[in-house]
Amino acid sequence: MTTLDFTHDPARRSWVDSANDPATDFPIQNLPYGRFRRAGSGEPWRIGVAIGDRVLDLAAARRAGGWDTEVDALLDPLAAGDLNRFMALGAPARRRLRAALSQALGESEGRREALAAALVAQTEVELTVPCTIGDYTDFYTGIHHATAVGKLFRPDNPLLPNYRWVPIGYHGRASSIVASGHPVRRPNGQTKAPDAETPSFGPSRRLDYELELGFLIGTGNGLGEPIPMARAEDHLFGVTLFNDWSARDIQPWEYQPLGPFLAKNFASTISPWVVTMEALAPFRAPFVRPEGDPEPLPYLDAPGNRAAGALDIQLEAWLQTAAMRAAGSPGVRLSAGNARDAAYWTAAQLVAHHASGGCNLQPGDLLGSGTLSGREPSQAGSLLELSDGGKRPIALPGGETRTFLADGDTLTLRAHCEREGARRIGFGSCAGTIVPAPLLP
Ligand code: CA
């Protein structure tokens, strides 16, 4: 696990004033990577680092000069707009550049004169998916979610016997992953009501969100070369928010025997800023199994994972309906929980398990955590749980109700890390607004 250094010092401040605001998601201790361009410009995407309410354009920062040879070489792929090539370099490169950027942006020793012109206001940029995502796998690590969903289908036996032994997952669809802010079109699909003779085709009426974390792979592994658990964390680049939009009425009819398909692949939304594993170093927590649960098999076990494999990340889901938007209301918080309490498996275990049979992971591959619901109903990460399978409508301020998402609804995920002795960091937001389904052919 990454050790703490001067870049994590909570007293550290930046010459970018907005980065010193206690409420910012992007203080100098965070420095997440994203791809941006000036809004509406159609320019090629550029790599930047979020700092306060600005973006440090890394191409402009490199041109400003003054970097030592090693750091200048690390900036090369980033200045070229290729985050994947930088991700492949692994943790030592990331740590080196983090230290250099922290120094350059630091209040006392920073390079304000040289770099001020490389800053762009976040209000003036558009952001896209942070890297090229070649492959996407979605896991199911939220044990309370798995239990709650299992209960809807199998009241007496909610959790299948494999759950506590094997990290459950399936291969998802990378091409339909969009960045926060991109509209999400309600899918048409084949559904069959339990009392119907035959299925029908039309707009999903049970459109839902799933509050997840996205783990992005940095260094890959060769085909046929498993990743040992003790080194699994070295292959992680960073973490994003991830909304795995789900059509709950398409899923039950199509998922047997091969698993989710069109109920999940019409869109997934990712937050545009990748919070690196280094930025998360102060917010690690021990991996513990509840009393009486089996310990992981040896290939999913390592001392470092036991000591600090889990992530202490506070998670929130917010809903703003079209009526709320028209009334100028920011919306209502649907749930709040913590990834540490929700996830049964750690990110390192997902990496080790994914590669254990020889599957090659590549820089930019995305592993979804699965819906991270806490133990309490108020911590649920989907409407399926919050509305008890659609049976109990949720009352919203203003007299509206919801079981599932309506056209015009904006669903926003947020997350931050906070603890005594560390600077609070945040993930930005992961938002999508539902637009009506396409007309039937
Ligand atoms: Ca999911």
Coordinates of N, CA, C and O in Angstrom, one line a residue, residues 82-172:
D82 N -2.7 11.2 -24.1 CA -2.8 9.7 -24.0 C -2.6 9.3 -22.5 O -1.5 8.9 -22.1
L83 N -3.8 9.3 -21.8 CA -3.7 8.9 -20.4 C -3.3 7.4 -20.2 O -2.6 7.0 -19.3
N84 N -3.8 6.6 -21.2 CA -3.5 5.1 -21.0 C -2.0 4.8 -21.0 O -1.5 4.0 -20.3
R85 N -1.2 5.6 -21.8 CA 0.2 5.3 -21.9 C 0.9 5.7 -20.6 O 1.8 5.0 -20.1
F86 N 0.4 6.7 -19.9 CA 0.9 7.1 -18.6 C 0.4 6.0 -17.5 O 1.2 5.6 -16.7
M87 N -0.8 5.6 -17.7 CA -1.3 4.6 -16.7 C -0.5 3.3 -16.7 O -0.2 2.7 -15.7
A88 N 0.0 2.9 -17.9 CA 0.8 1.7 -18.1 C 2.1 1.8 -17.3 O 2.7 0.8 -17.0
L89 N 2.6 3.0 -17.0 CA 3.9 3.2 -16.4 C 3.9 2.7 -14.9 O 4.9 2.5 -14.3
G90 N 2.7 2.7 -14.3 CA 2.6 2.1 -12.9 C 2.8 3.1 -11.8 O 3.0 4.3 -12.0
A91 N 2.8 2.6 -10.6 CA 2.8 3.4 -9.4 C 4.1 4.3 -9.2 O 3.9 5.5 -8.8
P92 N 5.3 3.8 -9.5 CA 6.4 4.7 -9.3 C 6.4 5.9 -10.1 O 6.7 7.0 -9.6
A93 N 5.9 5.8 -11.4 CA 5.8 7.0 -12.2 C 4.8 7.9 -11.7 O 4.9 9.2 -11.7
R94 N 3.7 7.4 -11.2 CA 2.6 8.2 -10.7 C 3.0 9.0 -9.5 O 2.7 10.1 -9.3
R95 N 3.7 8.3 -8.6 CA 4.2 8.9 -7.4 C 5.2 10.1 -7.7 O 5.1 11.1 -7.1
R96 N 6.1 9.8 -8.7 CA 7.0 10.8 -9.0 C 6.4 12.1 -9.6 O 6.7 13.2 -9.2
L97 N 5.4 11.9 -10.5 CA 4.7 13.0 -11.0 C 3.8 13.7 -10.0 O 3.7 15.0 -10.0
R98 N 3.2 12.9 -9.1 CA 2.4 13.5 -8.1 C 3.2 14.5 -7.2 O 2.8 15.6 -6.9
A99 N 4.4 14.0 -6.9 CA 5.3 14.9 -6.0 C 5.7 16.2 -6.8 O 5.7 17.3 -6.2
A100 N 6.0 16.0 -8.1 CA 6.4 17.2 -8.9 C 5.2 18.2 -9.0 O 5.4 19.4 -8.9
L101 N 4.0 17.7 -9.3 CA 2.9 18.5 -9.4 C 2.5 19.2 -8.1 O 2.1 20.4 -8.1
S102 N 2.6 18.4 -7.0 CA 2.3 19.0 -5.7 C 3.3 20.2 -5.4 O 2.9 21.2 -4.9
Q103 N 4.6 19.9 -5.7 CA 5.5 21.0 -5.5 C 5.2 22.2 -6.4 O 5.3 23.4 -5.9
A104 N 4.9 22.0 -7.7 CA 4.7 23.1 -8.6 C 3.5 23.9 -8.2 O 3.4 25.1 -8.5
L105 N 2.5 23.2 -7.6 CA 1.2 23.9 -7.2 C 1.2 24.4 -5.8 O 0.3 25.0 -5.3
G106 N 2.3 24.0 -5.0 CA 2.4 24.4 -3.6 C 2.4 25.9 -3.4 O 3.0 26.6 -4.2
E107 N 1.9 26.3 -2.2 CA 1.7 27.7 -2.0 C 3.1 28.4 -1.9 O 3.3 29.5 -2.4
S108 N 4.0 27.8 -1.1 CA 5.3 28.5 -0.9 C 6.3 28.2 -2.0 O 6.9 29.2 -2.5
E109 N 6.5 26.9 -2.4 CA 7.6 26.6 -3.3 C 7.1 26.6 -4.8 O 7.9 26.2 -5.7
G110 N 5.8 26.8 -5.0 CA 5.2 26.6 -6.3 C 5.7 27.5 -7.4 O 6.5 28.4 -7.2
R111 N 5.2 27.2 -8.6 CA 5.7 28.0 -9.8 C 4.5 28.7 -10.4 O 4.1 28.5 -11.5
R112 N 3.9 29.6 -9.6 CA 2.8 30.4 -10.0 C 3.0 31.1 -11.3 O 2.2 31.1 -12.3
E113 N 4.1 31.8 -11.4 CA 4.5 32.6 -12.6 C 4.4 31.8 -13.9 O 3.8 32.2 -14.8
A114 N 5.0 30.6 -13.8 CA 5.2 29.8 -15.0 C 3.9 29.1 -15.4 O 3.6 28.9 -16.5
L115 N 3.1 28.7 -14.3 CA 2.0 27.8 -14.6 C 0.6 28.4 -14.6 O -0.4 27.8 -15.0
A116 N 0.5 29.7 -14.1 CA -0.9 30.3 -14.0 C -1.6 30.3 -15.4 O -2.8 30.0 -15.5
A117 N -0.8 30.4 -16.5 CA -1.4 30.4 -17.8 C -1.8 29.0 -18.3 O -2.6 28.9 -19.3
A118 N -1.4 28.0 -17.5 CA -1.8 26.6 -17.9 C -3.1 26.2 -17.2 O -3.5 25.1 -17.3
L119 N -3.7 27.1 -16.4 CA -4.9 26.8 -15.7 C -6.1 27.2 -16.5 O -6.1 28.3 -17.2
V120 N -7.2 26.4 -16.5 CA -8.4 26.7 -17.2 C -9.5 26.5 -16.2 O -9.5 25.6 -15.3
A121 N -10.5 27.4 -16.2 CA -11.6 27.3 -15.2 C -12.5 26.1 -15.6 O -12.7 25.8 -16.8
Q122 N -12.8 25.3 -14.6 CA -13.7 24.1 -14.8 C -15.0 24.5 -15.4 O -15.6 23.6 -16.1
T123 N -15.5 25.7 -15.2 CA -16.8 26.1 -15.8 C -16.6 26.3 -17.3 O -17.6 26.3 -18.0
E124 N -15.4 26.4 -17.8 CA -15.2 26.6 -19.2 C -14.8 25.4 -20.0 O -14.5 25.5 -21.2
V125 N -14.8 24.2 -19.4 CA -14.4 23.0 -20.1 C -15.5 22.0 -20.1 O -16.5 22.0 -19.3
E126 N -15.4 21.1 -21.1 CA -16.2 19.8 -21.0 C -15.3 18.7 -20.8 O -14.1 18.7 -21.2
L127 N -15.8 17.6 -20.1 CA -15.0 16.5 -19.7 C -15.6 15.2 -20.4 O -16.8 15.2 -20.6
T128 N -14.7 14.3 -20.7 CA -15.1 13.0 -21.3 C -14.7 11.9 -20.4 O -14.1 12.1 -19.3
V129 N -14.9 10.7 -20.9 CA -14.5 9.5 -20.2 C -12.9 9.6 -20.0 O -12.2 10.0 -21.0
P130 N -12.4 9.4 -18.8 CA -11.0 9.8 -18.5 C -9.9 9.1 -19.3 O -8.8 9.6 -19.4
C131 N -10.2 7.9 -19.8 CA -9.2 7.2 -20.6 C -9.9 6.3 -21.6 O -11.1 6.2 -21.6
T132 N -9.1 5.7 -22.5 CA -9.7 4.7 -23.4 C -10.0 3.4 -22.6 O -9.0 2.8 -22.0
I133 N -11.2 3.0 -22.5 CA -11.6 1.9 -21.7 C -11.8 0.7 -22.7 O -12.8 0.7 -23.4
G134 N -10.8 -0.2 -22.7 CA -10.8 -1.3 -23.7 C -11.8 -2.4 -23.3 O -12.6 -2.9 -24.1
D135 N -11.9 -2.7 -22.0 CA -12.7 -3.7 -21.5 C -13.3 -3.3 -20.2 O -12.7 -2.6 -19.4
Y136 N -14.5 -3.8 -19.9 CA -15.2 -3.4 -18.7 C -15.8 -4.7 -18.1 O -16.5 -5.4 -18.8
T137 N -15.5 -4.9 -16.8 CA -16.1 -6.0 -16.1 C -16.8 -5.5 -14.9 O -16.3 -4.6 -14.2
D138 N -18.0 -6.0 -14.6 CA -18.8 -5.5 -13.5 C -18.8 -6.6 -12.4 O -19.2 -7.8 -12.8
F139 N -18.4 -6.3 -11.2 CA -18.5 -7.3 -10.1 C -19.8 -7.0 -9.3 O -20.6 -6.3 -9.7
Y140 N -19.8 -7.7 -8.2 CA -21.1 -7.8 -7.4 C -20.6 -7.8 -5.9 O -21.1 -8.6 -5.1
T141 N -19.7 -6.9 -5.5 CA -19.1 -7.0 -4.2 C -20.0 -6.5 -3.1 O -19.7 -6.6 -1.9
G142 N -21.1 -5.8 -3.4 CA -21.9 -5.2 -2.3 C -22.8 -6.3 -1.7 O -23.8 -6.7 -2.3
I143 N -22.4 -6.8 -0.6 CA -23.1 -8.0 0.0 C -24.5 -7.7 0.5 O -25.4 -8.5 0.3
H144 N -24.7 -6.4 0.9 CA -26.0 -6.1 1.4 C -27.0 -5.9 0.2 O -28.2 -6.2 0.2
H145 N -26.4 -5.4 -0.9 CA -27.2 -5.3 -2.2 C -27.5 -6.7 -2.7 O -28.7 -7.0 -3.0
A146 N -26.5 -7.6 -2.7 CA -26.7 -8.9 -3.2 C -27.8 -9.6 -2.4 O -28.6 -10.4 -2.9
T147 N -27.8 -9.4 -1.0 CA -28.7 -10.0 -0.2 C -30.1 -9.5 -0.4 O -31.1 -10.2 -0.5
A148 N -30.2 -8.1 -0.5 CA -31.5 -7.5 -0.7 C -32.1 -7.9 -2.0 O -33.3 -8.2 -2.1
V149 N -31.3 -7.9 -3.1 CA -31.8 -8.3 -4.4 C -32.2 -9.8 -4.4 O -33.3 -10.2 -4.9
G150 N -31.3 -10.6 -3.7 CA -31.6 -12.1 -3.6 C -32.9 -12.3 -2.9 O -33.7 -13.2 -3.3
K151 N -33.2 -11.5 -1.9 CA -34.5 -11.7 -1.1 C -35.7 -11.5 -2.0 O -36.7 -12.1 -1.8
L152 N -35.6 -10.6 -3.0 CA -36.7 -10.3 -3.8 C -37.1 -11.5 -4.7 O -38.2 -11.8 -5.0
F153 N -36.0 -12.3 -5.0 CA -36.2 -13.5 -5.8 C -36.3 -14.8 -5.0 O -37.1 -15.7 -5.4
R154 N -35.6 -14.8 -3.9 CA -35.5 -16.1 -3.1 C -35.6 -15.7 -1.6 O -34.5 -15.6 -1.0
P155 N -36.8 -15.4 -1.1 CA -36.9 -14.9 0.3 C -36.2 -15.8 1.3 O -35.6 -15.3 2.3
D156 N -36.1 -17.1 1.1 CA -35.6 -18.0 2.1 C -34.1 -18.2 1.9 O -33.4 -18.7 2.9
N157 N -33.6 -17.9 0.7 CA -32.2 -18.2 0.5 C -31.5 -17.1 -0.4 O -31.2 -17.3 -1.5
P158 N -31.5 -15.9 0.2 CA -31.1 -14.7 -0.6 C -29.7 -14.8 -1.2 O -29.5 -14.4 -2.4
L159 N -28.7 -15.3 -0.4 CA -27.3 -15.2 -0.9 C -26.9 -16.6 -1.4 O -27.0 -17.6 -0.6
L160 N -26.5 -16.7 -2.6 CA -26.2 -18.1 -3.1 C -24.9 -18.5 -2.5 O -24.0 -17.7 -2.1
P161 N -24.7 -19.9 -2.4 CA -23.5 -20.4 -1.6 C -22.2 -20.0 -2.1 O -21.2 -19.9 -1.3
N162 N -22.0 -19.6 -3.4 CA -20.7 -19.2 -3.9 C -20.3 -17.8 -3.5 O -19.1 -17.5 -3.6
Y163 N -21.2 -17.0 -3.0 CA -21.0 -15.6 -2.9 C -19.8 -15.3 -1.9 O -19.0 -14.4 -2.2
R164 N -19.7 -16.1 -0.8 CA -18.6 -15.8 0.1 C -17.3 -16.4 -0.2 O -16.3 -16.3 0.5
W165 N -17.2 -17.1 -1.4 CA -16.0 -17.7 -1.8 C -15.4 -17.1 -3.1 O -14.2 -16.9 -3.2
V166 N -16.3 -16.7 -4.0 CA -15.8 -16.2 -5.3 C -16.3 -14.9 -5.6 O -17.5 -14.6 -5.5
P167 N -15.5 -13.9 -6.0 CA -16.0 -12.6 -6.4 C -16.8 -12.7 -7.7 O -16.3 -13.1 -8.7
I168 N -18.1 -12.5 -7.6 CA -19.0 -12.7 -8.7 C -18.9 -11.5 -9.7 O -18.9 -10.4 -9.2
G169 N -18.8 -11.8 -11.0 CA -18.8 -10.7 -11.9 C -19.2 -11.2 -13.3 O -19.5 -12.4 -13.5
Y170 N -19.3 -10.3 -14.2 CA -19.6 -10.6 -15.6 C -18.9 -9.6 -16.5 O -18.6 -8.5 -16.1
H171 N -18.7 -10.0 -17.8 CA -18.1 -9.1 -18.7 C -19.1 -8.1 -19.3 O -20.1 -8.5 -19.8
G172 N -18.9 -6.8 -19.1 CA -19.8 -5.8 -19.5 C -19.4 -5.2 -20.9 O -18.6 -5.8 -21.6

